[in-house]
Coordinates of C-alpha atoms and ligand atoms in Angstrom, one line a residue:
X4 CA -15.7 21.6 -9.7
X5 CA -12.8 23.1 -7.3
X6 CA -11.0 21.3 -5.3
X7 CA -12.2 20.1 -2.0
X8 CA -9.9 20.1 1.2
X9 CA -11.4 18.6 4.5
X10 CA -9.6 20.1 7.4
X11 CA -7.5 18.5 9.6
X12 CA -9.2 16.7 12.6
X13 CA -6.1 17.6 14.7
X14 CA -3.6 20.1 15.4
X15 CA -0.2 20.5 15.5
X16 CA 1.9 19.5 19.0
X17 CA 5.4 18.6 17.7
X18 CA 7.6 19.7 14.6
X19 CA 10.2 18.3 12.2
X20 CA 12.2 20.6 10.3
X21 CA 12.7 20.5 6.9
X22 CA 15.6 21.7 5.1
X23 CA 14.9 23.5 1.8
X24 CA 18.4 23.6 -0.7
X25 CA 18.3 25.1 -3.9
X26 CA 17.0 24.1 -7.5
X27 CA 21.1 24.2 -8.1
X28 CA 22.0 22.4 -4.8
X29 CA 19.3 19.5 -5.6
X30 CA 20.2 19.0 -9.1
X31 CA 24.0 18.6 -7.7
X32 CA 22.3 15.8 -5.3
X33 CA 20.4 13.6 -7.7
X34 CA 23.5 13.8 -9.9
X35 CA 25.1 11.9 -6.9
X36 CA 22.6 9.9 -6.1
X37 CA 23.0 8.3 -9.4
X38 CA 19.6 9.7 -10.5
X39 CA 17.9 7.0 -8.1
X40 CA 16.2 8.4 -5.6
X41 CA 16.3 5.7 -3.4
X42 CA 20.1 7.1 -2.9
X43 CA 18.7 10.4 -1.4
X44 CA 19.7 11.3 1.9
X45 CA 16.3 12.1 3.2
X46 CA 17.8 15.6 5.2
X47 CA 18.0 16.7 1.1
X48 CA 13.9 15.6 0.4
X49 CA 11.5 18.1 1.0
X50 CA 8.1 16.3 0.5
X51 CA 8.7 12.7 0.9
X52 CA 6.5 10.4 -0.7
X53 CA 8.2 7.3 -1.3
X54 CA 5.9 5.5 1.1
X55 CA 3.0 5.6 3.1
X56 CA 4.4 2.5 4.7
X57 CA 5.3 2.8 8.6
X58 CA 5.7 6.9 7.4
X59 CA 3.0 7.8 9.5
X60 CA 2.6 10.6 12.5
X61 CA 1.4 9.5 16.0
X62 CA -1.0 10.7 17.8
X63 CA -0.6 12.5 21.5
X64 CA -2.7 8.6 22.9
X65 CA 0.0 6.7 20.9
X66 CA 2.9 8.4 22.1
X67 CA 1.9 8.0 25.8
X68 CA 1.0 4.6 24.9
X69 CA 4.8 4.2 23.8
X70 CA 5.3 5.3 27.9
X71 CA 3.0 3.4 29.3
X72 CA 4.2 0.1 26.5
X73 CA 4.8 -2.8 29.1
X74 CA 8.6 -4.6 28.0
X75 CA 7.9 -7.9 29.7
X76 CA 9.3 -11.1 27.8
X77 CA 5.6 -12.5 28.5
X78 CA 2.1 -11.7 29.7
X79 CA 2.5 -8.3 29.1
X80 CA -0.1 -5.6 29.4
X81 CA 0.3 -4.4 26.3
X82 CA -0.3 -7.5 24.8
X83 CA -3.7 -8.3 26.4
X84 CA -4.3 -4.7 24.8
X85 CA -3.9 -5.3 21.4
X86 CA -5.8 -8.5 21.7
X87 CA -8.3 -7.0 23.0
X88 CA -8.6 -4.3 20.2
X89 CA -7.9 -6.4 17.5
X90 CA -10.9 -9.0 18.3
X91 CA -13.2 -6.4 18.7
X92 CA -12.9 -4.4 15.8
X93 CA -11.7 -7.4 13.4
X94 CA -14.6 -10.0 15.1
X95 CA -11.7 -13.3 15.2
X96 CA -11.2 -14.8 18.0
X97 CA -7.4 -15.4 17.8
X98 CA -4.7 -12.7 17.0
X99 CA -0.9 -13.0 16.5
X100 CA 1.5 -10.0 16.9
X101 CA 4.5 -10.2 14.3
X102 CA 6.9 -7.2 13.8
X103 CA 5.4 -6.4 10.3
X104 CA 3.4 -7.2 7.1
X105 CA 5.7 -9.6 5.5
X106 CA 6.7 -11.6 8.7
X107 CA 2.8 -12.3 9.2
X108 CA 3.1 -13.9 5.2
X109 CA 6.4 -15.9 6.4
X110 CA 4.3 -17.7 8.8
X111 CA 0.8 -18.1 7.7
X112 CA 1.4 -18.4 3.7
X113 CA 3.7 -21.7 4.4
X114 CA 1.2 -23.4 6.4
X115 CA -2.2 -22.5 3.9
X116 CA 0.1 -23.7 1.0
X117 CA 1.4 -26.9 2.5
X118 CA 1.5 -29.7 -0.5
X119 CA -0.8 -27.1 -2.5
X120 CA 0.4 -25.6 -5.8
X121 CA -2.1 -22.3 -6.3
X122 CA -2.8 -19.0 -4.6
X123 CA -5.2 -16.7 -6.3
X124 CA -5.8 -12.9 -5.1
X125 CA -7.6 -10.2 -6.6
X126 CA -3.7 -8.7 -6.6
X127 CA -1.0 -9.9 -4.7
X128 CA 1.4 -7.2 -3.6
X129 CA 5.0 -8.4 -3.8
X130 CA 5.8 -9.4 -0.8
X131 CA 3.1 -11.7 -0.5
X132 CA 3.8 -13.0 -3.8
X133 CA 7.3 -13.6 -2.9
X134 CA 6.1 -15.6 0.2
X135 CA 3.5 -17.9 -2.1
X136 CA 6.5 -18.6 -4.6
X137 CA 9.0 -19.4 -1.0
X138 CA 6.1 -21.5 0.2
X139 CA 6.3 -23.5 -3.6
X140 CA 3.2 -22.4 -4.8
X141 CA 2.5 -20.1 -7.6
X142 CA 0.8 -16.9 -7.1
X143 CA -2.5 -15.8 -9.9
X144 CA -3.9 -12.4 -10.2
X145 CA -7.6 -12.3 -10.9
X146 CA -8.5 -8.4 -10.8
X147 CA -11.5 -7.1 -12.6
X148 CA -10.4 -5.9 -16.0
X149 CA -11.8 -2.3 -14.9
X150 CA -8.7 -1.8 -13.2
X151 CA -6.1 -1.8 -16.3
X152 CA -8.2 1.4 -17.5
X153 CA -6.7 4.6 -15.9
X154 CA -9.2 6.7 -17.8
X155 CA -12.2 5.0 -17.4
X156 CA -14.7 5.6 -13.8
X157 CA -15.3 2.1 -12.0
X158 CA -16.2 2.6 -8.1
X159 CA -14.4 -1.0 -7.3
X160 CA -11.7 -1.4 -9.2
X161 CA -10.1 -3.4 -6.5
X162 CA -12.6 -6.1 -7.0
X163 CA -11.8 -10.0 -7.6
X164 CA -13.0 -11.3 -10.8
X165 CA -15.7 -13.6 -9.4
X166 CA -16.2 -15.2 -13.4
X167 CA -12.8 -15.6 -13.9
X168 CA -12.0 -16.8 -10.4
X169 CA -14.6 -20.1 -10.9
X170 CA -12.9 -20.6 -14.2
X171 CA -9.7 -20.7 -12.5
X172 CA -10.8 -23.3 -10.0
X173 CA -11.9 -25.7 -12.2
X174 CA -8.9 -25.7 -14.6
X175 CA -6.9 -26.0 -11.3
X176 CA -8.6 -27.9 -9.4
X177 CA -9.8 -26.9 -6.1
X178 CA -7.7 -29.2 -4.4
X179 CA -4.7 -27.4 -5.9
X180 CA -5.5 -24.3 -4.6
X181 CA -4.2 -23.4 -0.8
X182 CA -5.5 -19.8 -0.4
X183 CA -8.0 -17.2 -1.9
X184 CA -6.4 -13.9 -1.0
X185 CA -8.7 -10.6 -0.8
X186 CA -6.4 -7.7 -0.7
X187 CA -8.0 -4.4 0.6
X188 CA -7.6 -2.0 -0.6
X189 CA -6.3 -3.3 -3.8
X190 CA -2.7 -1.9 -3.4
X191 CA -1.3 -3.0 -6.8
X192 CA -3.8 -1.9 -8.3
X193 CA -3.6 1.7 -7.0
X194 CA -5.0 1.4 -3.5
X195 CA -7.9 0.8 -5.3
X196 CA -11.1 -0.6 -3.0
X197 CA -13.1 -3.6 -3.0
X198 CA -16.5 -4.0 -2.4
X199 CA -18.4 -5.8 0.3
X200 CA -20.6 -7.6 -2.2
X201 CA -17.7 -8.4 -4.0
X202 CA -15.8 -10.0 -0.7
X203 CA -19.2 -11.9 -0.1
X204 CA -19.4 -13.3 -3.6
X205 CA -15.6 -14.2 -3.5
X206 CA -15.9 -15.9 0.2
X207 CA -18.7 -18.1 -0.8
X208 CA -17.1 -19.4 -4.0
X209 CA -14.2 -20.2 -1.8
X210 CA -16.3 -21.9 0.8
X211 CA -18.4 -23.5 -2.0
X212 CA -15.0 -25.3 -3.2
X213 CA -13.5 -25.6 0.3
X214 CA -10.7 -23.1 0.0
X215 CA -9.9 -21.1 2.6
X216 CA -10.3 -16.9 2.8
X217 CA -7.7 -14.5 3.6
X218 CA -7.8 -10.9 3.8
X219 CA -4.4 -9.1 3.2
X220 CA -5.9 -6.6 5.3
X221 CA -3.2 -3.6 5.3
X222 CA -5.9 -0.7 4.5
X223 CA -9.0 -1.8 6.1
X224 CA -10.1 1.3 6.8
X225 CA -9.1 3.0 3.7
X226 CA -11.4 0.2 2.3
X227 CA -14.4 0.7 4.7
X228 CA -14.7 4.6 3.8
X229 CA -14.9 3.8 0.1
X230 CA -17.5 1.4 0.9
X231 CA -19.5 3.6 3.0
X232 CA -19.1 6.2 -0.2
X233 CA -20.0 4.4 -3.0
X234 CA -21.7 1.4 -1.6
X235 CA -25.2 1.7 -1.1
X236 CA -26.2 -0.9 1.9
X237 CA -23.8 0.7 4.0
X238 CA -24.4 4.1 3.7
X239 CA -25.9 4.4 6.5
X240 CA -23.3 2.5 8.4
X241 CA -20.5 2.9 10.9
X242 CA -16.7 2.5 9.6
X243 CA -16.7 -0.3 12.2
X244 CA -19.7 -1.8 11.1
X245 CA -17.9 -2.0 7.6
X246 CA -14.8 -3.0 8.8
X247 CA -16.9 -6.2 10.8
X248 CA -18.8 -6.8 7.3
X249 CA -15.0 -6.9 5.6
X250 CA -13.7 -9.7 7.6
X251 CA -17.1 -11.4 8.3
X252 CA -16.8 -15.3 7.6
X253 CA -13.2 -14.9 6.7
X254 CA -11.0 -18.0 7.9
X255 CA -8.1 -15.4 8.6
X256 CA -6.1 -12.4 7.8
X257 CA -2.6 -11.3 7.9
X258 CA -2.1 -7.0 8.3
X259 CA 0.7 -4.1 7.9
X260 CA 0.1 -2.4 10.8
X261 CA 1.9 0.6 9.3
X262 CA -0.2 1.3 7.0
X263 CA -4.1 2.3 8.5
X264 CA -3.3 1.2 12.1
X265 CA -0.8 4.8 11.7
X266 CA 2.2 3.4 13.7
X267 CA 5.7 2.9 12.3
X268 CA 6.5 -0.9 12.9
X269 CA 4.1 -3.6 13.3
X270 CA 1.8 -6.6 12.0
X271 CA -1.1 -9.2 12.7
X272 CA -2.6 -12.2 11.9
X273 CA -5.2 -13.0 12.8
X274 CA -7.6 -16.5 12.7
X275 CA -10.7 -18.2 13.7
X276 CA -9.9 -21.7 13.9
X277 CA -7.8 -23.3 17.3
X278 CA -5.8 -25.9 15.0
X279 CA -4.8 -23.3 12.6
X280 CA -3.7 -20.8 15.5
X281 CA -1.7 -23.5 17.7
X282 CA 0.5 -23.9 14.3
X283 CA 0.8 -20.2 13.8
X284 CA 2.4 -19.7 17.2
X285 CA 4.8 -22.1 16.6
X286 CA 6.2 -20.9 14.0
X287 CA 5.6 -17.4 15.4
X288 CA 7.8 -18.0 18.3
X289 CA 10.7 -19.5 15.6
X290 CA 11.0 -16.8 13.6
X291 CA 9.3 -14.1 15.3
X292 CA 9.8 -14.4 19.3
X293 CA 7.1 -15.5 22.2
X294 CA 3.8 -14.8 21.5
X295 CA 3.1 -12.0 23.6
X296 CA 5.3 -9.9 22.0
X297 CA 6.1 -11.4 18.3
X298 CA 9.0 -9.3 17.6
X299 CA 7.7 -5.8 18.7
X300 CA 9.0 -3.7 21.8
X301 CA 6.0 -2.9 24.3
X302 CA 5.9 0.5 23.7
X303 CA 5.2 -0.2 19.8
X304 CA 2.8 -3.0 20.8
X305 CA 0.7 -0.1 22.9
X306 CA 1.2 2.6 19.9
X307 CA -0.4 -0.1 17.8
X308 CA -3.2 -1.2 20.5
X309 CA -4.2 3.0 20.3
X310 CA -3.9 3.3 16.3
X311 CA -5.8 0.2 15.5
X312 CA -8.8 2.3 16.9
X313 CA -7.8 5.7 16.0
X314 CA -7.7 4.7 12.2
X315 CA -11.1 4.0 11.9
X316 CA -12.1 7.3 13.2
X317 CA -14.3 8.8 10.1
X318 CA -13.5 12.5 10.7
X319 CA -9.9 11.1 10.4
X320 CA -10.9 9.2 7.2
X321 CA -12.7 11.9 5.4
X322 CA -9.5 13.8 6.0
X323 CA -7.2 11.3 4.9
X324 CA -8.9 10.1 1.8
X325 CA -9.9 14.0 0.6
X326 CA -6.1 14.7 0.8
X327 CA -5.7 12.1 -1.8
X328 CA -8.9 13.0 -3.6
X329 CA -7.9 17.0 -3.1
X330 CA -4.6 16.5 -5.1
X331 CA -6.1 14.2 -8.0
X332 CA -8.8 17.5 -8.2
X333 CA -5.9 19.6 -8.8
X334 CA -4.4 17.5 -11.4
X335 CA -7.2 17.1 -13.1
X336 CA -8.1 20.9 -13.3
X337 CA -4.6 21.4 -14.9
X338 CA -5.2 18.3 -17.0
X339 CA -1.9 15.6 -15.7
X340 CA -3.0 12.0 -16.5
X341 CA -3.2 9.9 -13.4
X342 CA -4.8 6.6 -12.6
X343 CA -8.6 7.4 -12.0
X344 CA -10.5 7.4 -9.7
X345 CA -7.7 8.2 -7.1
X346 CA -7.2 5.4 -4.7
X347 CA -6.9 5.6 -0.7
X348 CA -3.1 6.2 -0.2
X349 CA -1.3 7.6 -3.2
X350 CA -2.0 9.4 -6.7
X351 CA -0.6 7.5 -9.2
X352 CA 0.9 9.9 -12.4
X353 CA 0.2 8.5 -15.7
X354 CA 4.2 9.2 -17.2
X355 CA 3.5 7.5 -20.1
X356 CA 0.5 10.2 -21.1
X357 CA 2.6 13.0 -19.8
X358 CA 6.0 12.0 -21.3
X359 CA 4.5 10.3 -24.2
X360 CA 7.8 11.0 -26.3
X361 CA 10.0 9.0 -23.9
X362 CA 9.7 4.7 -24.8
X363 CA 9.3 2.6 -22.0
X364 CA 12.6 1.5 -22.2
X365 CA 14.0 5.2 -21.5
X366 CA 12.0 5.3 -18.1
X367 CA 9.5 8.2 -18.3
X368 CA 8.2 7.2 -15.1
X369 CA 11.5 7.5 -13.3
X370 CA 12.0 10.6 -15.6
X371 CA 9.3 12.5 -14.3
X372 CA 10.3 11.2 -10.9
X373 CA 13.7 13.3 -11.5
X374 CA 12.2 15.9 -12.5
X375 CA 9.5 15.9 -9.3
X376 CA 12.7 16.4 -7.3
X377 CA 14.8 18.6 -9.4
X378 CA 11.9 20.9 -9.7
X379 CA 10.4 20.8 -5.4
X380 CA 12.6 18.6 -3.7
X381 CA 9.5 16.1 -3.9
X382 CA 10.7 12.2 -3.4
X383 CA 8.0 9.7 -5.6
X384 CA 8.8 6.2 -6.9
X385 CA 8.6 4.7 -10.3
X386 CA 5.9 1.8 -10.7
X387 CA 6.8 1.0 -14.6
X388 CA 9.5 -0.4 -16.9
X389 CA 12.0 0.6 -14.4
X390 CA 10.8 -1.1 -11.7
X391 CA 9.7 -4.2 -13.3
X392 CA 13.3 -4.8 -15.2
X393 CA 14.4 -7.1 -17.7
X394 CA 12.9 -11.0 -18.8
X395 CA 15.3 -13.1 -16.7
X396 CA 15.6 -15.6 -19.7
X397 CA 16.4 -13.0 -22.5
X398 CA 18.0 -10.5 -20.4
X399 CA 15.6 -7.5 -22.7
X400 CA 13.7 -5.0 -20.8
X401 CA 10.2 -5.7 -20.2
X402 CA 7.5 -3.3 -21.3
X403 CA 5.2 -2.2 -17.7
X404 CA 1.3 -2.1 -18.7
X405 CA 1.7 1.0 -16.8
X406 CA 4.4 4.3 -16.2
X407 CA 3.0 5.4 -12.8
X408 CA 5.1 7.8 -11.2
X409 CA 3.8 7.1 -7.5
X410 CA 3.3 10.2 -5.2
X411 CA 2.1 8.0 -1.7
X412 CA 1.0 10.3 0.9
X413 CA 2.0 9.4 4.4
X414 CA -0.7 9.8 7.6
X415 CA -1.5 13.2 9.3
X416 CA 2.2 14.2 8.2
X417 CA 1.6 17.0 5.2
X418 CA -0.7 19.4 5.0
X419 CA -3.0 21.4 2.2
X420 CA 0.2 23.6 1.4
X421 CA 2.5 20.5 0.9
X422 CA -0.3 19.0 -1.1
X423 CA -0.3 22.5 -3.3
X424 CA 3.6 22.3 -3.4
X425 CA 3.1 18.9 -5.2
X426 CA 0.6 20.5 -7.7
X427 CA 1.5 23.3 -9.1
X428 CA 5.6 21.5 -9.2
X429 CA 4.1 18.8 -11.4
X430 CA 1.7 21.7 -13.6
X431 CA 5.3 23.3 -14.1
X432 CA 6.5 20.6 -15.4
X433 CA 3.7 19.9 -18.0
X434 CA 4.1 23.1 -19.1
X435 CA 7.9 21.7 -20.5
X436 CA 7.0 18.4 -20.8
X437 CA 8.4 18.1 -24.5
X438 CA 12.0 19.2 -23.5
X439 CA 12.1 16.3 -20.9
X440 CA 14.6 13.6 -21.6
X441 CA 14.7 10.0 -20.3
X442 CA 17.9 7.3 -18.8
X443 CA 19.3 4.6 -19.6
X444 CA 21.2 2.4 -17.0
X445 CA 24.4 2.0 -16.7
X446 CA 25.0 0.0 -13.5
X447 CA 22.3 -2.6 -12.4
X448 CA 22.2 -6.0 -10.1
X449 CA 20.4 -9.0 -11.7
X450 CA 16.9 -8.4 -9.2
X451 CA 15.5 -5.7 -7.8
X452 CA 17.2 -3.3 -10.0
X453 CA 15.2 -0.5 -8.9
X454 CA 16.3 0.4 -5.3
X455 CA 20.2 0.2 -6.6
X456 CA 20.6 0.4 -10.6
X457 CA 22.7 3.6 -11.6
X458 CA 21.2 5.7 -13.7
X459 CA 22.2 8.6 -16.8
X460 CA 20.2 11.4 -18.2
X461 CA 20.1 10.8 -22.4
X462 CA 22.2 13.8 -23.7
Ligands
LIG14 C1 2.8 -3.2 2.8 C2 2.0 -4.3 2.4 C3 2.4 -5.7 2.8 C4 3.7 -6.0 3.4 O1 3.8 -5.4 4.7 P1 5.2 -4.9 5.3 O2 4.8 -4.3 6.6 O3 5.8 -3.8 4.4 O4 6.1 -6.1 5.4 C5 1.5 -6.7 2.4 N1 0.4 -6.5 1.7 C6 0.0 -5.2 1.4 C7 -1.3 -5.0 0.7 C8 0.8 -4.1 1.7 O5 0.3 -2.9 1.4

C-alpha cells in the first residue's frame, strides 16, 4: 500500500530559513562537534529532529494571544484563561500552572510519595523517574510485554500490565505504594498509546487498593486519536469526549505543555481534591512563583490557554499523526527496521537491524545518527547503548534492549518534502549499510554521558 499524506490543515504565514552546507562542509562540522550531535550549532542542521519537545510552530490565535498575554504578578487574565480551558477539556476542578513538565513532578511527586517507598507506571519517562528517586521512592515499570517486540502489531502497546501490576501490589504492599502513574502516550515506549479500557482497568485496581491515579498526561491528544482509531467504543466519538474518558476518575495529572498543547514553554497539574491542591500551591509558589502565574510570562500563559484547544482539533490530529504514520510507510516500502506500529510523535529506527554488524558497545544507533547528518544535514538522537552508558558499580557498558535511532517530528513545522528528505537519506544509507563503521568514546562524564561524551569513528 503507498504511502498516505493527509494535507496540511493550515497554511503558511511566516518563514525560517534554513541554511543548506555541503556533504563536505557537514562532515567538517560533526568532526567538530565531537561526533555528538548534541554539539551542533543548530544554523548547521537542516531537518531538526532531536525533539518534539517545546519545538513546535504557533498558530496565528497563539501568537496574538502572546499580545494580548496579561503580565500581572496576580489575577491576571490570562490566568483565569487557562483555568478555564484546562477544566473544561481535562474535567478537574483545580489546575496549577508551572513553567514545564518536570517542575509539575518537583511538586506533586514529593507530596504523593511522602513516607511511601513505590511508584509504579506503565513507563516512567526520566524525568519523572528522577523526581520519584528525589522524592526517596523507587520508581517500577509495568508495560505490557507487547511493547519490547518492534516487529510484532499490538494496537496498545502503551498499555499497563494490569496482571502484573496486582502482583506487584501485593508483594509491595499497598501501603508502600504512593502513586500509580499512567503515562499517555507511552513515551518510553515509543509514543506508543494506551487504551481507555486499559486506563479503566488500571484506575479501579488502584482505587480498589487505595492508591492514588496520575496521568503523566504530556500527549493526550496524541493518545485520544489512537483511541478513536483502534478502539471500538469510541469510534464514534469526539477527541474531547476521549480526552474526558482519559482523565475520568483520575485523582490528578501533571502535563508538558510543549508537547500536544503546541507552545514552546509550559506545564500543568492538575487535581480534584481541595487538601491535595492547597499543598500543591504551596510548594508551587516556593519553587515555581504565585499561583497565577507559576513561572510562565503572560504572553506564554495565553499561547498555552489557545493551544490547549487547538491540539485537540481532529483535522490537526489526522495531520499530525499521518506525518508520522506517512514516514514509517516509506520505510517500510524500502524495508528499514523501525519500532512498529509507529507511535504518535517520532519514528523510531531499529539500528541494531540496520547496522547489525556494529555491537552494542560500538554505538550503531549513534552511528546511524552520524550518518543521518552526514548524508542530509538531519539532526536524530540515540535511544540505545549510548545513551544508557555504563553499570555505575563495574564501570562496563550496558547493553540497551533496544538501538533506536530517534527521528521526533516537531508540530506543524516540516512538511511532506522534509518528511521525503528524511526517507530517501535513510534508503541511501541502507543501500551501504555494510561499509558503516561504529565509535568508541574517548572523553565522557560519570552521568549523562550522552549530551557531552566525545566521540571517534573506528578506523
Ligand atoms: C517531556 C515529558 C516530561 C517532562 O516534561 P518537560 O516539559 O520536558 O520538563 C514528562 N513526561 C513525559 C511523558 C514527557 O514526554
Amino acid at each position: 500500500m503507498k504511502p498516505i499524506y493527509f494535507p496540511e490543515p493550515f497554511r503558511i504565514k511566516s518563514v525560517e530559513p534554513l541554511k543548506m552546507l555541503t556533504r563536505q562542509e557537514r562532515e567538517k562540522k560533526i568532526a567538530e562537534a565531537n561526533y555528538n550531535v548534541f554539539y551542533l550549532a543548530s544554523r548547521d542542521v537542516y531537518i531538526d529532529l532531536l525533539t518534539d519537545s517545546g519545538t513546535n510552530a504557533m498558530s496565528t490565535n497563539q501568537w496574538a494571544g502572546v499580545m494580548v498575554g496579561d503580565e500581572s504578578y496576580a489575577g491576571a487574565e490570562c490566568y483565569y484563561h487557562v483555568q478555564e480551558n484546562a477544566q473544561k477539556i481535562f474535567g478537574m476542578p483545580y489546575i496549577q500552572l508551572v513553567h514545564q513538565g518536570r517542575a509539575a513532578e518537583k511538586v506533586l511527586l514529593p507530596i504523593l510519595l511522602q513516607g511511601k517507598k513505590y511508584a509504579i507506571a506503565n513507563m516512567h519517562f526520566d524525568t519523572t523517574r528522577a523526581h520519584v528517586e528525589l522524592s526517596g521512592a523507587r520508581a517500577i515499570d509495568c508495560v505490557v510485554p507487547e511493547a519490547l517486540d518492534t516487529t510484532k502489531y499490538y494496537d496498545f502497546k502503551g498499555n499497563m500490565d494490569c496482571d502484573r501490576l496486582e502482583q506487584y501490589i501485593k508483594e509491595l504492599g499497598a501501603d508502600n505504594i504512593g502513586v500509580i502513574i499512567m503515562t499517555i502516550t507511552n513515551n518510553s515506549a515509543g509514543g506508543q498509546p494506551v487504551s481507555i479500557e486499559n486506563i479503566r482497568k488500571t484506575r479501579a485496581i488502584a482505587k480498589k487498593h487505595g492508591i492514588k491515579f496520575m496521568i503523566d498526561a504530556a500527549r493526550y491528544a496524541e493518545n485520544a486519536y489512537f483511541v478513536k482509531q483502534r478502539e471500538k467504543e469510541f469510534q464514534n466519538k469526539t477527541i474531547q469526549e476521549i480526552i474526558a474518558a482519559e482523565f475520568e476518575g483520575a485523582d490528578c495529572f501533571t502535563m508538558s505543555a510543549k508537547k500536544d498543547a503546541i507552545v514552546n514553554m509550559g506545564g500543568l497539574i492538575g487535581c480534584r481534591d481541595k487538601a491535595l491542591f492547597e499543598l500543591i500551591k504551596q510548594r508551587c509558589i516556593s519553587f515555581e512563583g504565585f499561583i497565577t502565574y507559576g513561572g510562565m510570562s503572560g504572553r506564554d500563559i495565553e499561547a498555552l490557554a489557545v493551544g490547549l484547544e487547538e491540539g485537540t482539533s481532529e483535522d490537526y490530529l489526522k495531520y499530525r499523526i499521518g506525518q508520522m504514520q506517512y514516514l514509517a510507510g516509506r520505510l517500510e516500502e524500502a524495508g528499514i527496521p523501525f519500532q512498529s506500529p509507529v507511535g504518535g510523535h517520532a519514528v523510531f529506527v531499529d539500528a541494531k537491524k540496520l547496522l547489525p554488524h556494529i555491537p552494542y558497545y560500538e554505538f550503531p544507533a549513534q552511528a546511524l545518527c552520524i550518518e543521518l547528518y552526514k548524508e542530509a544535514g538531519i539532526r536524530a538522537c540515540d535511544i540505545g547503548s549510548y545513551m544508557l552508558g555504563n553499570d555505575p558499580d563495574t564501570g562496563k557498558q550496558l547493553e540497551a534492549d533496544f538501538e533506536f535511532s530517534r527521528l521526533a517530528i516537531p508540530r506543524r513545522v516540516y512538511t511532506q518534502s522534509h518528511l521525503d528528505v528524511i526517507a530517501d537519506a535513510l534508503i541511501n544509507i541502507k543501500e551501504r549499510a555494510s561499509t558503516i563503521k561504529g565509535y568508541k568514546i574517548v572523553e565522557e562524564p560519570p552521568i549523562l554521558r550522552h549530551f557531552t561524551a566525545k566521540l571517534k569513528p573506528i578506523s
